[in-house]
Amino acid sequence: MLHGAIESPRIAYETWGELSPAGDNAVLLFTGLSPSAHAASSPDDPSSGWWEDMVGADKPIDTSRYFVICVNSLGSCFGSTGPATANPATGQSYRLDFPVLALEDVAHAGHAVVESLGIDRLFAVVGASMGGMTALAYAVAYGERTDGVLLISSAARCLPFSIALRSLQRELIRTDPAWADGQYPFDVPPIVGMRLARKLGMITYRSAAEWALRFGRERATDDVAVAGSARSPTADGAGGRFGIDFEVESYLEAHANKFIGAFDANCYLYLSRAMDLFDVADHGGSVAAGLQRVRAKRALVIGVESDFLFPPQQQREIADGLRAGVADADFKLLPSIQGHDSFLVDMDRFRPAIASFF
Amino acid sequence: MLHGAIESPRIAYETWGELSPAGDNAVLLFTGLSPSAHAASSPDDPSSGWWEDMVGADKPIDTSRYFVICVNSLGSCFGSTGPATANPATGQSYRLDFPVLALEDVAHAGHAVVESLGIDRLFAVVGASMGGMTALAYAVAYGERTDGVLLISSAARCLPFSIALRSLQRELIRTDPAWADGQYPFDVPPIVGMRLARKLGMITYRSAAEWALRFGRERATDDVAVAGSARSPTADGAGGRFGIDFEVESYLEAHANKFIGAFDANCYLYLSRAMDLFDVADHGGSVAAGLQRVRAKRALVIGVESDFLFPPQQQREIADGLRAGVADADFKLLPSIQGHDSFLVDMDRFRPAIASFF
């Protein structure tokens, strides 16, 4: 699927727990667009992971029972080969010479990790958001060797509304003059574009209902607004007439600032685009045919009522389609109010839902 | 409410029909953010207006029965005083010297037009979107002299989700280097920022459901994609890897291109911000108290199920609050799928709904 080829890509991954003697307790976890493979703390890296509440000993994805492998997506920038890493042919970073990336490629790269660890079957492949699409791609390709499939806030193919939003996020980066057609020095990345893309992303990852409760029409406190404006490269020089006023604006500003230097711009473009390109119908000619190729024993598809980026009918569609090939395919719709990000933050609802699968 | 003052602002307006001898058939129409006062064709200007299907002889807002006045909002750029017009004190355009604009100011300016035409009472004040908030501000201020209130896809106060979206739209303009702190030459406006803001706006004005039906995963046709890329200042020089691919991207590109030169950037900032600032609770201490001040005889509040920018509970809230002061206050929820823009495009549903009021 790569429109081009990468010689011997390197894939970074982390593991927790131990592979059972029977080799039947391995769980492969794919990530969303921006996380690394560090899903949870470990002896090697005690820092908190992106799914700290979910992965660990006695947690829903119980690392005292399962051998959990989280991969950094091919195309990402946390150790795996991607647009930011060196092209062996030139010694320079691939940048936009990196081939068009498909989530199937990310899935295959994850499989290479599984094989390198001597694992023949997976207890489950798991993912949320982009990770869910990648896990679905994995299940379609390696379904005979995957007993369980757990897909969260995901889709069989993205719809034009989310494609439009991601397209615009990429355009925000590309129209930043500092992006320089992808040739930016790594120490002078397109900060303005990345901050704007992050703000738009944050808006799509939450929900109007959550923010109405959380922020209402509260104004940002003076020191936050001033501090934010002082730090922000977008502060309006004309007396702050159009600077930060409402608390929700301050919240977005803080998230945008945290994203500076947190992710490589070209990697962002490639992975974002890979989400648009993914279509399970590519495998069999229709969504139904593609989903039918998944031959796992069990599947759980979870969706969130307030998710407007990956709306619930998309998870329902996956569950319906999986039933053709998976005897025990379940769909859970959670009433979380935090939108697409609920799997990261609504632990009261997500912990039991995911624990039910393991 | 103006944080500053404008000497003798000029307000552009258009009229259709004739004022009755009793002076009891005047309808005042406020507009959304981007339209001019040209709501419909007329002998003076036969070009199609922004609400051509709704305003005219034998149309729902029947100009053979009513004297219809549409005002160009104070702060806009189609003849009314605003950031783009000349400050008499300096001879130069106000730009960011223009005082902070409130929708109450826009409402008062509309009232000045009504008075200048010798009209004592309005049959109705009407508006959709920003125009609906302006009409509500008008009804609160001049309720004793307004018999009817028709508010479409509007709100008593905007919620943080829509505030966040508009804030980001303004930031897209402000971070365009060509915006130059509002000092751009009028022949070199911040095109890149305006195009991006327009794309984000378009995404918020429609709905995922409509686009799934309308675009699906269709790819843009080659000539559209190439032509769009050739025209577009955002075309990716790196072989179009991140250029237009899906039809929905082509659609947004076309709309963004149409917006070039169509609206002044500073005016956009002021009116967008005025929407964030508006809160009927400013008039009486609470939303309920503010709405209770409207003393019209009849009110109709219309909302659209698929509108996620001004969601239906906001129109329901207005209708509930108006009932305290308006004997005959009705709420209609239309099942249109085109989101916030439905009042402009779902004529099959909107024509009868609005005709029912007149």
XYZ file of C-alpha atoms in Angstrom:
716
model
C 0.000 0.000 0.000
C 2.986 2.285 0.435
C 3.367 4.355 -2.714
C 7.034 3.766 -2.574
C 9.005 1.685 -0.179
C 10.883 2.079 3.008
C 13.871 -0.134 3.578
C 13.715 -1.885 6.920
C 11.609 0.590 8.843
C 12.355 0.840 12.513
C 9.381 0.632 14.862
C 9.544 1.785 18.452
C 7.398 -0.036 20.961
C 6.940 -0.602 24.657
C 5.734 -3.646 26.523
C 4.214 -4.359 29.918
C 3.702 -7.693 31.621
C 4.979 -11.033 30.476
C 4.161 -13.324 27.600
C 2.600 -16.496 28.962
C 4.317 -19.844 28.352
C 1.492 -20.692 25.934
C 2.039 -17.386 24.200
C -1.697 -16.690 24.333
C -1.958 -13.493 26.314
C -0.510 -10.894 23.960
C -2.398 -7.652 23.413
C -1.339 -5.302 20.623
C -2.270 -1.664 21.135
C -2.193 0.932 18.363
C -2.306 4.644 19.182
C -4.144 7.720 18.058
C -2.420 10.324 15.910
C -0.352 12.147 18.483
C 0.698 9.740 21.268
C 3.919 7.781 21.508
C 4.159 4.107 22.439
C 4.282 5.094 26.116
C 0.742 4.125 27.002
C 1.541 3.636 30.676
C 4.345 3.866 33.205
C 6.810 1.025 33.517
C 10.026 0.249 35.387
C 11.982 1.513 32.385
C 9.971 4.717 32.200
C 8.001 5.624 35.293
C 6.449 8.708 33.726
C 2.703 8.653 33.280
C 1.495 7.315 29.923
C -1.298 8.462 27.663
C -3.608 5.693 28.939
C -2.253 5.440 32.466
C -5.660 4.738 34.002
C -6.380 1.919 31.583
C -3.145 -0.034 31.215
C -1.313 -1.509 34.171
C -1.416 -4.076 36.923
C -5.008 -4.613 38.063
C -6.237 -2.022 35.569
C -8.765 -2.905 32.845
C -5.969 -3.849 30.429
C -4.302 -5.805 33.187
C -0.570 -6.117 32.679
C -0.343 -8.692 35.464
C -2.374 -10.997 33.199
C -1.584 -9.812 29.699
C 1.542 -9.049 27.735
C 0.749 -5.650 26.312
C 2.633 -4.217 23.342
C 2.080 -0.644 22.266
C 3.652 0.437 18.990
C 4.602 3.903 17.859
C 2.954 4.217 14.475
C 5.076 3.980 11.367
C 5.188 7.582 10.185
C 5.212 9.004 13.691
C 8.074 10.742 15.450
C 8.677 8.901 18.711
C 11.246 6.391 17.599
C 9.555 4.867 14.581
C 10.581 5.539 11.020
C 8.734 8.478 9.551
C 9.126 11.739 7.666
C 11.371 13.086 10.427
C 13.812 10.191 10.487
C 16.791 9.793 8.210
C 16.451 8.343 4.733
C 19.393 5.938 4.513
C 19.775 6.727 0.822
C 20.482 10.402 1.477
C 21.389 10.694 5.123
C 18.791 13.467 5.355
C 15.314 13.256 6.846
C 12.724 11.895 4.446
C 10.427 14.885 4.906
C 8.004 14.883 1.988
C 9.987 12.184 0.227
C 8.388 9.793 2.674
C 5.927 7.659 0.706
C 2.189 8.209 1.108
C 1.269 6.440 4.313
C -1.687 4.129 4.769
C -2.958 2.794 8.066
C -2.465 -0.674 6.592
C 1.236 0.139 6.557
C 1.043 1.088 10.228
C -0.744 -2.197 10.929
C 1.822 -4.240 9.036
C 4.614 -2.523 10.935
C 2.876 -3.444 14.181
C 2.687 -7.014 12.997
C 6.409 -7.020 12.346
C 6.906 -6.155 16.014
C 4.592 -8.978 17.074
C 6.505 -11.457 14.922
C 9.860 -10.201 16.174
C 8.692 -11.023 19.690
C 7.957 -14.599 18.628
C 4.203 -14.237 19.047
C 1.944 -16.371 16.818
C -1.511 -15.304 17.950
C -2.862 -12.233 19.619
C -5.330 -12.363 22.462
C -6.518 -9.020 21.172
C -5.698 -6.079 18.974
C -6.856 -2.798 20.472
C -7.092 0.819 19.389
C -9.036 4.036 19.698
C -9.558 6.748 17.100
C -6.820 6.408 14.491
C -5.592 3.458 16.552
C -8.966 1.815 16.123
C -8.802 2.141 12.349
C -5.272 0.727 12.471
C -6.446 -2.134 14.675
C -9.252 -2.798 12.215
C -6.747 -2.839 9.355
C -4.706 -5.315 11.415
C -7.711 -7.521 12.099
C -8.604 -7.582 8.395
C -5.052 -8.569 7.438
C -4.266 -10.921 10.315
C -7.720 -11.970 11.431
C -6.881 -15.683 11.446
C -4.300 -15.016 14.140
C -6.197 -12.501 16.235
C -8.656 -13.824 18.767
C -10.073 -10.519 19.908
C -10.700 -7.077 18.450
C -11.422 -4.009 20.588
C -12.202 -0.848 18.644
C -13.016 2.448 20.287
C -14.368 5.673 18.771
C -13.285 4.541 15.358
C -14.603 4.028 11.846
C -14.543 1.686 8.868
C -13.923 4.735 6.660
C -13.960 8.397 7.469
C -16.799 10.618 6.327
C -16.477 13.979 4.571
C -17.133 16.091 7.658
C -14.107 14.709 9.506
C -12.095 14.655 6.273
C -12.851 18.364 5.863
C -11.717 19.116 9.418
C -8.471 17.191 9.056
C -7.861 18.688 5.623
C -8.184 22.141 7.135
C -5.854 21.228 10.021
C -3.241 20.173 7.489
C -3.799 23.361 5.519
C -3.234 25.410 8.675
C 0.203 23.835 8.918
C 0.992 24.064 5.222
C 0.036 27.723 4.971
C 2.366 28.620 7.821
C 5.278 30.141 5.904
C 7.599 28.453 8.404
C 6.461 25.050 7.132
C 8.503 25.857 4.021
C 7.102 23.010 1.883
C 8.147 20.587 4.587
C 11.771 21.771 4.581
C 11.657 23.585 7.946
C 14.715 23.195 10.155
C 13.789 20.927 13.065
C 14.661 23.677 15.507
C 12.434 26.163 13.667
C 9.221 24.219 13.074
C 5.939 25.793 11.880
C 4.794 26.677 15.374
C 1.982 29.008 14.330
C 0.416 26.412 12.037
C 0.826 23.586 14.547
C -0.794 25.655 17.297
C -3.756 26.496 15.087
C -4.126 22.872 13.979
C -4.035 21.795 17.602
C -6.744 24.288 18.585
C -8.982 23.037 15.814
C -8.216 19.476 16.847
C -9.115 20.182 20.478
C -12.450 21.636 19.372
C -13.214 18.447 17.433
C -12.108 16.109 20.224
C -14.512 17.390 22.879
C -18.161 18.432 22.833
C -20.365 21.498 23.070
C -22.235 19.956 25.994
C -19.076 19.402 28.026
C -17.809 22.905 27.413
C -21.142 24.529 28.229
C -20.931 22.905 31.655
C -17.215 23.368 32.106
C -16.692 26.905 30.823
C -20.067 28.523 30.212
C -19.458 32.194 29.505
C -16.746 32.518 32.133
C -14.043 35.006 31.351
C -10.403 34.015 31.622
C -8.784 35.304 34.797
C -6.651 38.360 34.207
C -3.314 36.746 34.900
C -3.999 33.773 32.699
C -5.141 35.995 29.872
C -2.187 38.306 30.224
C 0.296 35.496 30.656
C -1.206 33.657 27.708
C -1.092 36.741 25.572
C 2.435 37.510 26.577
C 3.548 33.985 25.690
C 1.451 33.615 22.635
C 2.865 34.495 19.276
C -0.638 35.360 18.213
C -1.307 38.071 20.791
C -2.866 41.017 19.088
C -0.565 43.961 19.281
C -3.495 46.333 19.059
C -4.208 46.388 22.785
C -5.454 42.818 22.887
C -8.791 43.742 21.343
C -8.987 40.304 19.800
C -6.888 38.402 22.300
C -7.988 35.915 24.905
C -11.204 36.871 26.666
C -13.327 33.820 27.458
C -12.056 30.966 29.590
C -12.553 28.512 26.733
C -10.141 30.622 24.673
C -7.606 30.427 27.483
C -8.055 26.644 27.631
C -7.367 26.304 23.912
C -4.381 28.607 24.183
C -2.867 26.471 26.947
C -3.325 23.298 24.901
C -1.827 24.920 21.829
C 1.188 26.043 23.820
C 1.692 22.531 25.206
C 1.722 21.185 21.665
C 4.672 23.316 20.619
C 7.564 20.988 19.924
C 5.439 17.995 20.940
C 4.972 16.560 17.456
C 6.682 16.817 14.109
C 4.704 18.791 11.543
C 5.337 16.527 8.540
C 4.543 13.409 10.585
C 1.294 15.106 11.545
C 0.452 15.661 7.885
C 1.158 12.071 6.910
C -0.777 10.465 9.757
C -3.705 12.865 9.423
C -3.925 12.075 5.716
C -3.662 8.350 6.405
C -6.857 8.660 8.425
C -8.647 10.228 5.464
C -7.383 7.534 3.105
C -8.358 4.518 5.208
C -11.353 2.617 3.892
C -12.052 -0.964 4.904
C -13.963 -1.280 1.624
C -10.581 -1.412 -0.077
C -10.463 -4.982 1.241
C -13.235 -6.783 -0.542
C -15.016 -4.019 -2.444
C -17.437 -2.836 0.196
C -17.500 -1.988 3.893
C -19.482 -5.162 4.552
C -17.055 -7.323 2.600
C -14.073 -5.771 4.323
C -15.482 -6.200 7.792
C -16.509 -9.747 7.017
C -12.853 -10.617 6.584
C -12.281 -10.221 10.297
C -12.306 -13.751 11.689
C -11.690 -13.082 15.351
C -13.532 -14.995 18.043
C -14.719 -11.885 19.848
C -15.078 -8.221 19.104
C -16.151 -5.218 21.107
C -16.851 -1.908 19.429
C -17.319 1.107 21.678
C -18.751 4.469 20.700
C -19.594 7.674 22.499
C -22.874 9.554 22.099
C -21.270 13.000 22.102
C -18.501 12.166 19.606
C -19.149 14.300 16.550
C -15.817 13.511 14.878
C -16.375 9.735 14.827
C -20.126 9.613 15.433
C -21.751 6.504 16.966
C -23.362 5.291 13.766
C -19.845 4.610 12.520
C -19.063 2.276 15.423
C -22.474 0.683 15.044
C -21.651 0.087 11.365
C -18.413 -1.663 12.326
C -20.154 -3.895 14.871
C -22.900 -4.814 12.415
C -20.348 -5.681 9.758
C -18.120 -7.689 12.089
C -20.997 -9.996 13.010
C -20.710 -11.667 9.608
C -17.325 -13.107 10.555
C -17.148 -12.827 14.350
C -19.477 -15.001 16.424
C -19.368 -12.763 19.471
C -19.415 -9.122 18.313
C -20.745 -6.545 20.723
C -21.436 -2.821 20.487
C -21.491 -0.506 23.481
C -22.656 3.114 23.233
C -21.457 5.158 26.186
C -23.268 8.354 27.225
C -20.015 10.196 27.952
C -20.183 13.929 27.330
C -16.530 14.564 26.531
C -16.890 13.700 22.867
C -14.180 11.903 20.929
C -11.689 12.230 23.780
C -13.954 10.370 26.210
C -11.867 7.186 26.041
C -9.010 9.191 27.560
C -10.946 11.049 30.220
C -14.262 9.379 31.091
C -12.689 6.611 33.108
C -15.806 5.959 35.179
C -17.533 4.710 32.037
C -14.639 3.405 30.012
C -12.930 1.308 32.670
C -15.821 -1.102 33.157
C -16.578 -1.187 29.426
C -13.022 -2.192 28.582
C -12.630 -4.446 31.597
C -15.641 -6.373 30.322
C -13.622 -7.347 27.272
C -10.602 -8.650 29.151
C -22.542 49.997 24.740
C -19.918 51.154 22.278
C -16.634 51.389 24.113
C -16.015 54.650 22.405
C -18.281 56.546 20.102
C -18.871 56.958 16.445
C -20.046 60.338 15.230
C -23.131 60.035 13.057
C -22.664 56.533 11.732
C -23.963 55.913 8.262
C -26.163 52.883 7.774
C -26.865 51.397 4.390
C -30.212 49.752 3.864
C -32.586 48.535 1.173
C -36.353 48.453 1.138
C -39.013 46.519 -0.747
C -42.714 47.177 -0.914
C -44.546 50.207 0.435
C -45.326 51.484 3.891
C -49.067 51.301 4.440
C -51.009 54.510 5.130
C -51.445 53.312 8.721
C -47.714 52.672 8.919
C -48.369 49.225 10.351
C -46.714 46.873 7.901
C -43.009 47.535 8.383
C -40.677 44.575 8.753
C -37.090 45.162 9.861
C -34.625 42.483 8.794
C -31.137 42.125 10.274
C -28.502 40.019 8.536
C -25.995 37.343 9.415
C -22.308 38.191 9.582
C -21.363 38.244 5.922
C -24.352 39.435 3.854
C -25.093 42.961 2.707
C -28.501 44.645 2.935
C -29.396 43.190 -0.462
C -31.706 40.464 0.761
C -33.604 40.246 -2.512
C -33.744 41.698 -5.993
C -35.465 45.010 -6.573
C -36.016 47.475 -9.411
C -32.966 49.381 -8.232
C -30.851 46.254 -8.089
C -32.161 43.270 -10.001
C -29.345 40.979 -8.885
C -30.332 38.036 -6.724
C -30.213 38.678 -2.978
C -29.061 36.500 -0.101
C -32.657 35.532 0.750
C -34.112 35.718 -2.759
C -36.470 32.786 -2.198
C -37.869 34.246 0.992
C -38.300 37.967 0.368
C -40.372 39.320 -2.517
C -43.825 39.643 -3.992
C -45.909 36.586 -3.065
C -42.987 35.089 -1.203
C -43.180 34.229 2.513
C -41.954 37.707 3.478
C -44.362 39.208 0.999
C -43.235 42.577 -0.257
C -46.608 43.180 -1.899
C -48.076 43.288 1.639
C -45.189 44.420 3.814
C -42.681 47.225 3.738
C -39.426 45.349 4.268
C -36.269 47.106 5.400
C -32.973 45.248 5.479
C -30.043 47.015 7.130
C -26.371 46.487 6.566
C -25.004 45.970 10.060
C -23.079 48.763 11.711
C -19.505 47.479 11.562
C -19.979 45.773 8.222
C -18.510 46.794 4.889
C -21.383 47.189 2.447
C -22.120 50.837 2.912
C -22.492 51.087 6.663
C -19.923 52.657 8.930
C -17.380 50.179 10.138
C -13.676 49.484 10.546
C -13.172 49.858 6.795
C -14.831 53.247 6.455
C -13.174 56.595 7.049
C -12.819 58.053 10.513
C -13.799 61.689 10.015
C -11.286 62.740 12.656
C -8.346 61.342 10.717
C -9.543 60.883 7.169
C -8.167 57.346 7.367
C -10.131 54.122 7.847
C -10.911 53.351 11.459
C -9.364 49.867 11.267
C -8.734 48.746 14.842
C -9.511 52.220 16.176
C -13.138 51.303 15.608
C -14.726 50.878 19.032
C -15.607 47.420 20.312
C -18.873 46.545 18.621
C -21.897 45.076 20.334
C -24.963 43.678 18.598
C -26.969 46.189 20.622
C -25.153 48.868 18.653
C -26.157 47.163 15.431
C -29.743 47.030 16.677
C -29.757 50.723 17.635
C -28.377 51.621 14.236
C -31.203 49.673 12.642
C -33.650 51.577 14.776
C -32.197 54.848 13.558
C -33.073 53.752 10.027
C -36.604 52.872 11.092
C -37.042 56.272 12.709
C -35.569 58.068 9.718
C -38.269 56.441 7.598
C -40.951 57.887 9.885
C -42.027 54.499 11.211
C -43.415 54.317 14.762
C -44.145 50.629 15.128
C -42.801 47.517 13.481
C -45.014 44.687 12.334
C -42.014 42.512 12.963
C -38.287 42.422 13.518
C -36.644 39.432 11.849
C -33.232 37.835 11.776
C -31.321 34.587 11.468
C -28.003 33.647 13.052
C -26.210 36.857 14.026
C -29.249 38.649 12.621
C -31.434 36.780 15.062
C -29.327 37.897 18.013
C -29.466 41.449 16.668
C -33.239 41.199 16.250
C -33.479 39.928 19.824
C -31.383 42.865 21.028
C -33.764 45.122 19.076
C -36.841 43.487 20.587
C -35.403 43.890 24.105
C -34.668 47.573 23.502
C -37.730 48.500 21.459
C -40.201 45.841 22.494
C -42.996 48.295 23.200
C -42.939 49.308 19.530
C -42.448 45.894 17.941
C -45.488 43.745 17.409
C -43.736 40.656 16.157
C -40.404 38.922 16.623
C -39.116 36.207 14.277
C -35.816 34.632 15.303
C -34.133 31.882 13.329
C -31.169 29.689 14.261
C -30.159 32.149 16.916
C -29.317 32.348 20.621
C -29.834 34.408 23.748
C -26.089 34.126 24.386
C -23.447 32.099 22.628
C -21.945 29.045 24.250
C -18.246 28.214 24.550
C -18.168 25.739 21.671
C -19.247 28.350 19.131
C -17.143 30.998 20.871
C -14.125 28.719 20.461
C -14.832 28.241 16.751
C -15.247 31.942 16.078
C -12.202 32.764 18.182
C -10.167 30.385 16.067
C -11.576 31.870 12.852
C -10.430 35.293 14.013
C -7.047 33.906 14.956
C -6.663 32.452 11.477
C -7.027 35.963 10.106
C -4.851 37.618 12.734
C -2.002 35.143 12.297
C -1.894 35.787 8.566
C 1.158 38.026 8.325
C -0.689 39.998 5.657
C -3.254 41.082 8.273
C -0.498 43.301 9.646
C -2.260 44.151 12.915
C -5.208 45.362 10.917
C -3.128 47.787 8.859
C -3.258 45.833 5.587
C -3.676 47.899 2.426
C -7.198 47.355 1.115
C -5.811 46.023 -2.141
C -3.583 43.536 -0.300
C -5.900 41.997 2.280
C -5.048 38.899 4.349
C -6.305 36.482 1.722
C -4.771 33.344 3.232
C -6.300 33.975 6.648
C -9.692 34.918 5.228
C -9.799 31.765 3.092
C -8.966 29.581 6.080
C -11.542 31.340 8.253
C -14.122 30.851 5.520
C -13.365 27.134 5.253
C -13.778 26.710 8.981
C -16.966 28.733 8.833
C -18.384 26.574 6.027
C -17.681 23.460 8.083
C -19.633 24.936 11.001
C -22.549 26.142 8.868
C -23.501 22.749 7.442
C -23.715 19.243 8.882
C -21.981 15.887 8.811
C -25.214 14.203 7.739
C -25.652 16.462 4.729
C -22.089 16.015 3.581
C -22.158 12.246 4.006
C -25.056 12.194 1.546
C -23.752 14.893 -0.709
C -20.053 14.016 -0.960
C -19.459 10.635 0.659
C -15.911 9.592 -0.155
C -16.049 10.895 -3.708
C -12.798 12.169 -5.080
C -12.591 15.565 -6.722
C -12.501 15.379 -10.517
C -9.043 15.864 -11.948
C -9.660 19.170 -13.636
C -11.289 20.689 -10.593
C -8.462 19.518 -8.390
C -5.798 20.778 -10.758
C -7.546 24.051 -11.418
C -8.175 24.539 -7.729
C -4.589 23.785 -6.882
C -3.300 26.065 -9.593
C -5.442 28.911 -8.318
C -5.009 28.226 -4.681
C -2.283 30.003 -2.790
C -2.143 26.980 -0.549
C -1.316 24.413 -3.229
C 1.396 22.166 -1.959
C 4.445 22.613 -4.073
C 5.604 19.130 -3.203
C 3.688 17.450 -6.012
C 0.286 18.030 -4.456
C 0.761 15.277 -1.886
C -1.408 17.253 0.516
C -3.514 19.147 -1.992
C -7.139 18.637 -2.884
C -8.161 14.992 -3.100
C -11.706 14.487 -1.846
C -14.694 16.259 -3.358
C -15.505 17.879 -0.018
C -12.053 19.478 -0.077
C -12.767 20.832 -3.558
C -16.093 22.219 -2.340
C -14.411 24.067 0.521
C -11.711 25.348 -1.802
C -14.310 26.796 -4.169
C -16.106 28.545 -1.310
C -12.863 29.923 0.040
C -11.945 31.277 -3.373
C -15.345 32.965 -3.701
C -14.777 34.680 -0.387
C -11.606 36.421 -1.560
C -12.312 40.131 -1.641
C -15.918 39.511 -0.608
C -15.612 40.830 2.940
C -13.287 43.128 4.833
C -11.056 41.312 7.311
C -11.306 43.822 10.163
C -15.078 44.035 9.790
C -15.142 40.261 10.026
C -13.204 40.382 13.291
C -15.494 42.970 14.835
C -18.766 41.298 13.876
C -17.527 37.836 14.827
C -16.488 39.138 18.229
C -19.812 40.927 18.646
C -21.498 37.541 18.396
C -19.339 36.201 21.231
C -20.069 39.234 23.390
C -23.839 39.257 23.016
C -25.716 38.083 26.096
C -29.356 38.905 26.658
C -28.647 38.461 30.369
C -26.911 41.816 30.210
C -30.444 43.238 30.133
C -31.951 42.359 33.469
C -29.325 40.136 35.078
C -30.330 36.763 33.676
C -31.397 35.210 30.393
C -34.936 34.877 31.726
C -35.052 38.502 32.848
C -33.674 39.708 29.555
C -36.108 37.714 27.456
C -38.976 38.808 29.643
C -38.369 42.377 28.528
C -39.628 41.548 25.062
C -43.219 42.826 24.980
C -44.196 41.892 21.458
C -47.614 40.493 20.685
C -46.270 37.479 18.812
C -42.998 35.654 18.488
C -41.818 32.731 16.447
C -38.503 31.060 17.167
C -37.223 28.570 14.630
C -34.426 26.063 15.109
C -32.891 23.303 13.045
C -32.155 19.829 14.370
C -28.825 19.502 12.583
C -27.485 22.926 13.591
C -24.464 22.281 15.791
C -23.308 25.912 15.832
C -26.566 27.264 17.261
C -28.101 24.044 18.564
C -31.890 23.725 19.008
C -31.871 23.932 22.778
C -30.772 27.531 22.351
C -33.834 28.428 20.293
C -36.006 26.491 22.690
C -34.515 28.552 25.527
C -35.413 31.780 23.725
C -39.005 30.659 23.117
C -39.447 29.561 26.718
C -38.119 32.869 27.988
C -40.181 34.973 25.590
C -43.397 33.418 26.872
C -43.082 35.484 30.044
C -43.688 38.685 28.103
C -45.197 37.559 24.797
C -48.667 36.066 24.824
C -48.243 34.178 21.581
C -44.711 32.748 21.473
C -44.135 29.682 19.339
C -41.167 27.412 18.730
C -40.709 25.347 15.582
C -37.955 22.737 15.249
C -37.284 21.861 11.633
C -35.699 18.534 10.665
C -33.513 20.122 7.976
C -30.186 18.397 7.456
C -28.157 21.330 6.205
C -27.265 22.544 9.683
C -26.986 26.227 10.534
C -27.305 27.271 6.876
C -30.682 25.566 6.496
C -32.601 28.863 6.607
C -30.775 29.808 3.400
C -31.101 26.527 1.547
C -33.912 24.323 2.890
C -36.661 26.347 1.295
C -39.134 23.461 1.258
C -39.210 23.565 5.059
C -38.442 27.199 5.756
C -40.902 28.802 3.371
C -44.000 27.424 5.074
C -42.541 27.975 8.541
C -41.889 31.637 7.849
C -45.053 32.145 5.841
C -46.955 30.952 8.915
C -45.708 33.995 10.771
C -46.752 36.571 8.167
